[in-house]
Amino acid sequence: LAKHPEIKALMKPDYNLIWVVVLMVLAQLAAFYLVKDLDWKWVIFWAYVFGSCVSHSMTLAIHEISHNSAFGNSKAMWNRMFGIFANLPLGLPYSISFKRYHMDHHRYLGGDGIDVDIPTNFEGWFFCTRFRKFIWIVLQPFFYAIRPLCINPKPITRLEIINLLAQLCFDVVIYYLWGVKSMFYMLAGSVLGLGLHPISGHFIAEHYMFLKGHETYSYYGPLNLLTFNVGYHNEHHDFPNIPGKNLPLVKKIAAEYYDNLPQYNSWIKVLYDFVMDDTISPYSRMKRQLKGEVKQD
């Protein structure tokens, strides 16, 4: 910032995010209706080909919203309510809890017992062969759901209860209106999109140490168009209050800080290398023993 103070001008809400999220929710509602009478093979096909992409993209929209990118820091509650709305087509309550744990990830990256992005010791011990690492990738949504309860359980908040009740009501309405195939499409899309899917390469690309000494990596490939530029991950951790839309400008302005860092151009290759490289496993993360006072959401 001392060298490039113009970056401060990028620290503002991205109001286009609001309309993009609304359109994504409407697109999924249309899909729920369209699949209700299809054969099961086509429901599964569209759940993976279309629903999974929209669902994973929506989780990254929720990531943006967790940083108050939709309405700005002065309207934090608006962002929380909008996150609950964006959560609806995923089928499972996620937004409010994600926000609480994700802020810990930024404050205490790699903090043992705090950052639930770090795999458990069991994951590192068991998923150590090529086949088991492949299964670990398939099961990633389950580990991300269970891991907080094992590593850093937190008391349930009022907003999490609202998130849960809103989601249950939405799911009941979808089942009542359009039946089990629409429900399956919704839930399967979320599970498949966060598991064995090209976009899921970002889970591993962001912080797994393929190169010793390099903890965070950016990805500059085309899937950033579907993921609100989450691939610009060094830039995001440097400036978490800058919306994803503006992260390419951060890289352009401060190119001397980012261009020479290790980077990826393919999340699919990241997934392949993770499975096939016997030196890489869920253990390949930087873990820190935190000292001093720890403040969590």
Coordinates of C-alpha atoms in Angstrom, one line a residue:
L1 CA 0.0 0.0 0.0
A2 CA 2.9 2.4 0.7
K3 CA 4.1 1.8 -2.9
H4 CA 0.7 1.5 -4.5
P5 CA -1.8 3.6 -2.5
E6 CA -4.2 3.5 -5.5
I7 CA -5.1 -0.1 -4.4
K8 CA -7.2 1.5 -1.6
A9 CA -9.7 2.7 -4.2
L10 CA -10.5 -1.0 -4.9
M11 CA -11.7 -1.6 -1.3
K12 CA -15.4 -1.0 -2.1
P13 CA -18.5 -3.2 -2.5
D14 CA -19.2 -5.0 -5.7
Y15 CA -22.9 -4.3 -6.2
N16 CA -22.9 -6.4 -9.4
L17 CA -22.5 -9.4 -7.1
I18 CA -26.1 -8.9 -5.9
W19 CA -27.6 -9.2 -9.4
V20 CA -25.3 -12.1 -10.3
V21 CA -26.4 -14.1 -7.2
V22 CA -30.1 -13.3 -7.8
L23 CA -29.7 -14.6 -11.4
M24 CA -27.9 -17.7 -10.2
V25 CA -30.7 -18.5 -7.7
L26 CA -33.3 -18.0 -10.5
A27 CA -31.4 -20.2 -12.8
Q28 CA -31.4 -23.0 -10.2
L29 CA -35.1 -22.6 -9.6
A30 CA -35.7 -23.0 -13.3
A31 CA -33.5 -26.1 -13.3
F32 CA -35.4 -27.6 -10.3
Y33 CA -38.6 -27.2 -12.4
L34 CA -37.1 -28.6 -15.6
V35 CA -35.7 -31.8 -14.1
K36 CA -38.8 -32.8 -12.1
D37 CA -40.1 -35.1 -14.9
L38 CA -36.8 -36.3 -16.5
D39 CA -35.5 -39.8 -16.4
W40 CA -33.2 -40.4 -13.5
K41 CA -30.2 -40.8 -15.8
W42 CA -30.8 -37.2 -17.1
V43 CA -31.3 -35.9 -13.6
I44 CA -27.9 -37.2 -12.6
F45 CA -26.4 -36.0 -15.8
W46 CA -27.6 -32.4 -15.4
A47 CA -26.8 -32.4 -11.7
Y48 CA -23.2 -33.0 -12.5
V49 CA -22.9 -31.0 -15.8
F50 CA -24.9 -27.9 -14.8
G51 CA -26.1 -28.0 -11.2
S52 CA -22.6 -28.8 -9.7
C53 CA -21.1 -25.8 -11.5
V54 CA -23.7 -23.4 -10.3
S55 CA -23.6 -24.8 -6.8
H56 CA -19.9 -24.6 -6.4
S57 CA -20.0 -21.1 -8.0
M58 CA -22.6 -20.2 -5.4
T59 CA -20.4 -21.3 -2.5
L60 CA -17.8 -18.9 -3.8
A61 CA -20.4 -16.2 -4.1
I62 CA -21.1 -16.9 -0.4
H63 CA -17.4 -16.6 0.2
E64 CA -17.5 -13.1 -1.4
I65 CA -20.6 -12.2 0.7
S66 CA -18.8 -13.4 3.9
H67 CA -16.3 -10.6 3.3
N68 CA -19.2 -8.1 3.0
S69 CA -18.5 -7.6 -0.7
A70 CA -22.2 -7.3 -1.6
F71 CA -23.3 -4.4 0.5
G72 CA -20.1 -3.2 2.2
N73 CA -18.9 -3.3 5.8
S74 CA -21.4 -0.7 7.0
K75 CA -24.2 -3.1 6.2
A76 CA -22.9 -6.3 7.7
M77 CA -26.4 -7.7 8.5
W78 CA -27.6 -7.1 5.0
N79 CA -24.7 -9.3 3.8
R80 CA -25.6 -12.0 6.3
M81 CA -29.2 -12.1 5.2
F82 CA -28.1 -12.1 1.5
G83 CA -25.8 -15.0 2.3
I84 CA -28.7 -17.0 3.6
F85 CA -30.7 -16.2 0.4
A86 CA -27.7 -17.3 -1.8
N87 CA -27.5 -20.5 0.3
L88 CA -31.0 -21.6 -0.6
P89 CA -30.3 -23.5 -3.9
L90 CA -27.5 -25.5 -2.2
G91 CA -30.0 -27.4 -0.1
L92 CA -28.0 -27.5 3.1
P93 CA -27.4 -24.5 5.5
Y94 CA -23.9 -23.3 5.1
S95 CA -23.5 -19.5 4.8
I96 CA -23.5 -18.2 8.4
S97 CA -21.2 -21.0 9.7
F98 CA -18.9 -20.6 6.8
K99 CA -18.5 -16.9 7.6
R100 CA -17.6 -17.6 11.2
Y101 CA -14.9 -20.1 10.4
H102 CA -13.6 -18.4 7.3
M103 CA -12.7 -15.2 9.2
D104 CA -10.6 -17.5 11.5
H105 CA -8.9 -18.8 8.4
H106 CA -7.8 -15.3 7.4
R107 CA -6.8 -14.2 10.9
Y108 CA -5.0 -17.4 11.9
L109 CA -4.0 -19.1 8.6
G110 CA -2.8 -22.6 9.5
G111 CA -3.5 -22.1 13.2
D112 CA -3.6 -25.5 14.9
G113 CA -7.0 -26.0 16.4
I114 CA -8.4 -22.8 14.9
D115 CA -8.2 -22.9 11.1
V116 CA -10.5 -25.7 10.1
D117 CA -9.2 -25.6 6.5
I118 CA -6.3 -27.7 7.8
P119 CA -7.1 -31.4 7.5
T120 CA -7.2 -33.5 10.6
N121 CA -4.5 -35.9 11.6
F122 CA -6.7 -38.8 10.6
E123 CA -7.0 -37.4 7.1
G124 CA -3.3 -37.0 6.7
W125 CA -2.6 -40.5 8.2
F126 CA -5.3 -42.4 6.3
F127 CA -5.5 -40.7 2.9
C128 CA -1.9 -41.3 1.9
T129 CA -2.0 -43.6 -1.1
R130 CA -3.0 -42.6 -4.6
F131 CA -6.4 -44.4 -4.4
R132 CA -7.1 -43.0 -1.0
K133 CA -6.2 -39.5 -2.0
F134 CA -8.6 -39.9 -4.9
I135 CA -11.4 -40.9 -2.5
W136 CA -10.5 -38.0 -0.2
I137 CA -11.1 -35.6 -3.1
V138 CA -14.5 -37.2 -3.8
L139 CA -15.4 -36.9 -0.1
Q140 CA -14.2 -33.3 0.4
P141 CA -17.7 -31.8 1.0
F142 CA -18.2 -34.3 3.9
F143 CA -14.8 -33.5 5.4
Y144 CA -15.4 -29.7 5.2
A145 CA -18.8 -30.3 6.9
I146 CA -17.4 -32.5 9.7
R147 CA -14.0 -31.0 10.3
P148 CA -15.2 -27.9 12.2
L149 CA -17.0 -30.1 14.7
C150 CA -13.9 -32.1 15.3
I151 CA -11.3 -29.3 15.3
N152 CA -13.0 -26.2 16.6
P153 CA -16.7 -26.6 17.6
K154 CA -18.5 -23.3 18.3
P155 CA -21.8 -22.5 20.1
I156 CA -24.7 -22.2 17.7
T157 CA -25.7 -18.6 17.1
R158 CA -29.1 -17.1 16.4
L159 CA -28.2 -16.4 12.7
E160 CA -27.2 -20.0 12.2
I161 CA -30.6 -21.1 13.5
I162 CA -32.2 -18.6 11.0
N163 CA -30.0 -20.0 8.3
L164 CA -31.2 -23.6 9.2
L165 CA -34.9 -22.7 9.4
A166 CA -34.9 -20.8 6.1
Q167 CA -33.1 -23.7 4.4
L168 CA -35.6 -26.3 5.8
C169 CA -38.5 -24.2 4.6
F170 CA -37.1 -23.8 1.2
D171 CA -36.3 -27.5 0.9
V172 CA -39.9 -28.4 2.0
V173 CA -41.4 -26.1 -0.6
I174 CA -39.2 -27.5 -3.4
Y175 CA -40.1 -31.0 -2.5
Y176 CA -43.8 -30.2 -2.2
L177 CA -43.9 -28.3 -5.5
W178 CA -41.7 -30.5 -7.7
G179 CA -40.9 -33.7 -5.9
V180 CA -37.9 -35.9 -5.2
K181 CA -36.1 -35.5 -8.5
S182 CA -35.7 -31.8 -7.9
M183 CA -34.5 -32.3 -4.4
F184 CA -32.0 -34.9 -5.6
Y185 CA -30.8 -32.6 -8.3
M186 CA -30.3 -29.8 -5.7
L187 CA -28.4 -31.9 -3.2
A188 CA -26.4 -34.0 -5.7
G189 CA -25.3 -30.9 -7.5
S190 CA -23.9 -29.5 -4.3
V191 CA -22.1 -32.7 -3.3
L192 CA -20.8 -33.4 -6.8
G193 CA -19.7 -29.8 -7.3
L194 CA -17.6 -29.8 -4.1
G195 CA -16.1 -33.2 -4.7
L196 CA -14.6 -34.7 -7.9
H197 CA -15.0 -31.6 -10.1
P198 CA -12.6 -29.3 -11.9
I199 CA -13.5 -26.3 -9.8
S200 CA -12.7 -28.3 -6.7
G201 CA -9.0 -28.0 -7.6
H202 CA -9.1 -24.7 -5.8
F203 CA -9.4 -26.4 -2.5
I204 CA -6.0 -27.9 -3.0
A205 CA -4.4 -25.2 -5.1
E206 CA -4.8 -22.5 -2.5
H207 CA -2.6 -23.7 0.4
Y208 CA -1.1 -27.1 -0.2
M209 CA 2.7 -26.9 -0.4
F210 CA 3.6 -28.4 -3.7
L211 CA 6.8 -26.3 -3.4
K212 CA 8.5 -26.2 0.0
G213 CA 8.3 -22.7 1.5
H214 CA 5.4 -21.5 -0.6
E215 CA 2.2 -21.7 1.5
T216 CA -0.3 -19.8 -0.7
Y217 CA -0.7 -20.1 -4.5
S218 CA -2.7 -18.2 -7.1
Y219 CA -4.4 -19.6 -10.1
Y220 CA -4.9 -17.5 -13.2
G221 CA -6.9 -19.8 -15.5
P222 CA -10.3 -19.5 -17.1
L223 CA -12.3 -21.0 -14.2
N224 CA -11.9 -17.7 -12.4
L225 CA -14.8 -16.6 -14.5
L226 CA -17.1 -19.0 -12.6
T227 CA -15.6 -18.6 -9.2
F228 CA -15.5 -14.8 -8.6
N229 CA -11.7 -14.8 -9.0
V230 CA -11.0 -17.0 -6.0
G231 CA -8.0 -18.2 -7.9
Y232 CA -6.3 -14.8 -7.2
H233 CA -5.5 -16.2 -3.8
N234 CA -2.3 -14.5 -2.8
E235 CA -4.0 -11.3 -3.7
H236 CA -7.1 -12.2 -1.7
H237 CA -5.2 -13.0 1.4
D238 CA -3.2 -9.8 1.1
F239 CA -6.4 -7.7 0.6
P240 CA -9.4 -9.7 1.9
N241 CA -11.6 -6.6 1.8
I242 CA -11.2 -6.2 -1.9
P243 CA -14.0 -8.0 -3.9
G244 CA -12.9 -10.8 -6.3
K245 CA -14.0 -8.6 -9.2
N246 CA -11.1 -6.2 -8.5
L247 CA -8.3 -8.8 -7.6
P248 CA -7.0 -8.9 -11.2
L249 CA -6.4 -5.1 -10.9
V250 CA -4.4 -5.7 -7.7
K251 CA -2.2 -8.1 -9.6
K252 CA -1.9 -5.6 -12.5
I253 CA -1.0 -2.7 -10.2
A254 CA 1.4 -4.5 -8.0
A255 CA 2.7 -7.0 -10.6
E256 CA 6.2 -7.0 -9.1
Y257 CA 4.9 -8.7 -6.0
Y258 CA 2.9 -11.4 -7.7
D259 CA 4.2 -12.2 -11.2
N260 CA 7.2 -14.1 -9.9
L261 CA 5.4 -16.2 -7.3
P262 CA 4.6 -19.9 -8.1
Q263 CA 1.2 -20.1 -9.8
Y264 CA -1.2 -22.4 -11.5
N265 CA -3.1 -22.3 -14.8
S266 CA -5.1 -25.6 -14.4
W267 CA -7.0 -26.8 -11.4
I268 CA -7.5 -30.2 -13.2
K269 CA -3.7 -30.6 -13.2
V270 CA -3.6 -29.7 -9.5
L271 CA -6.0 -32.5 -8.8
Y272 CA -4.1 -34.9 -10.9
D273 CA -0.7 -34.0 -9.4
F274 CA -2.2 -34.2 -5.9
V275 CA -3.2 -37.8 -6.5
M276 CA -0.2 -39.0 -8.4
D277 CA 2.6 -37.2 -6.5
D278 CA 3.5 -39.5 -3.7
T279 CA 5.2 -36.6 -1.8
I280 CA 1.9 -34.7 -1.5
S281 CA -1.0 -35.6 0.9
P282 CA -3.4 -33.9 3.2
Y283 CA -0.4 -33.5 5.5
S284 CA 1.1 -31.0 3.0
R285 CA -0.1 -27.9 4.8
M286 CA 1.6 -25.4 7.0
K287 CA 0.4 -25.8 10.6
R288 CA 1.2 -23.2 13.3
Q289 CA 1.1 -23.3 17.0
L290 CA -0.6 -20.0 17.9
K291 CA 0.7 -17.8 20.7
G292 CA -1.0 -15.0 22.6
E293 CA -4.7 -14.1 22.6
V294 CA -6.9 -15.7 20.0
K295 CA -10.1 -13.9 19.0
Q296 CA -12.7 -15.9 17.1
D297 CA -16.1 -15.0 15.6

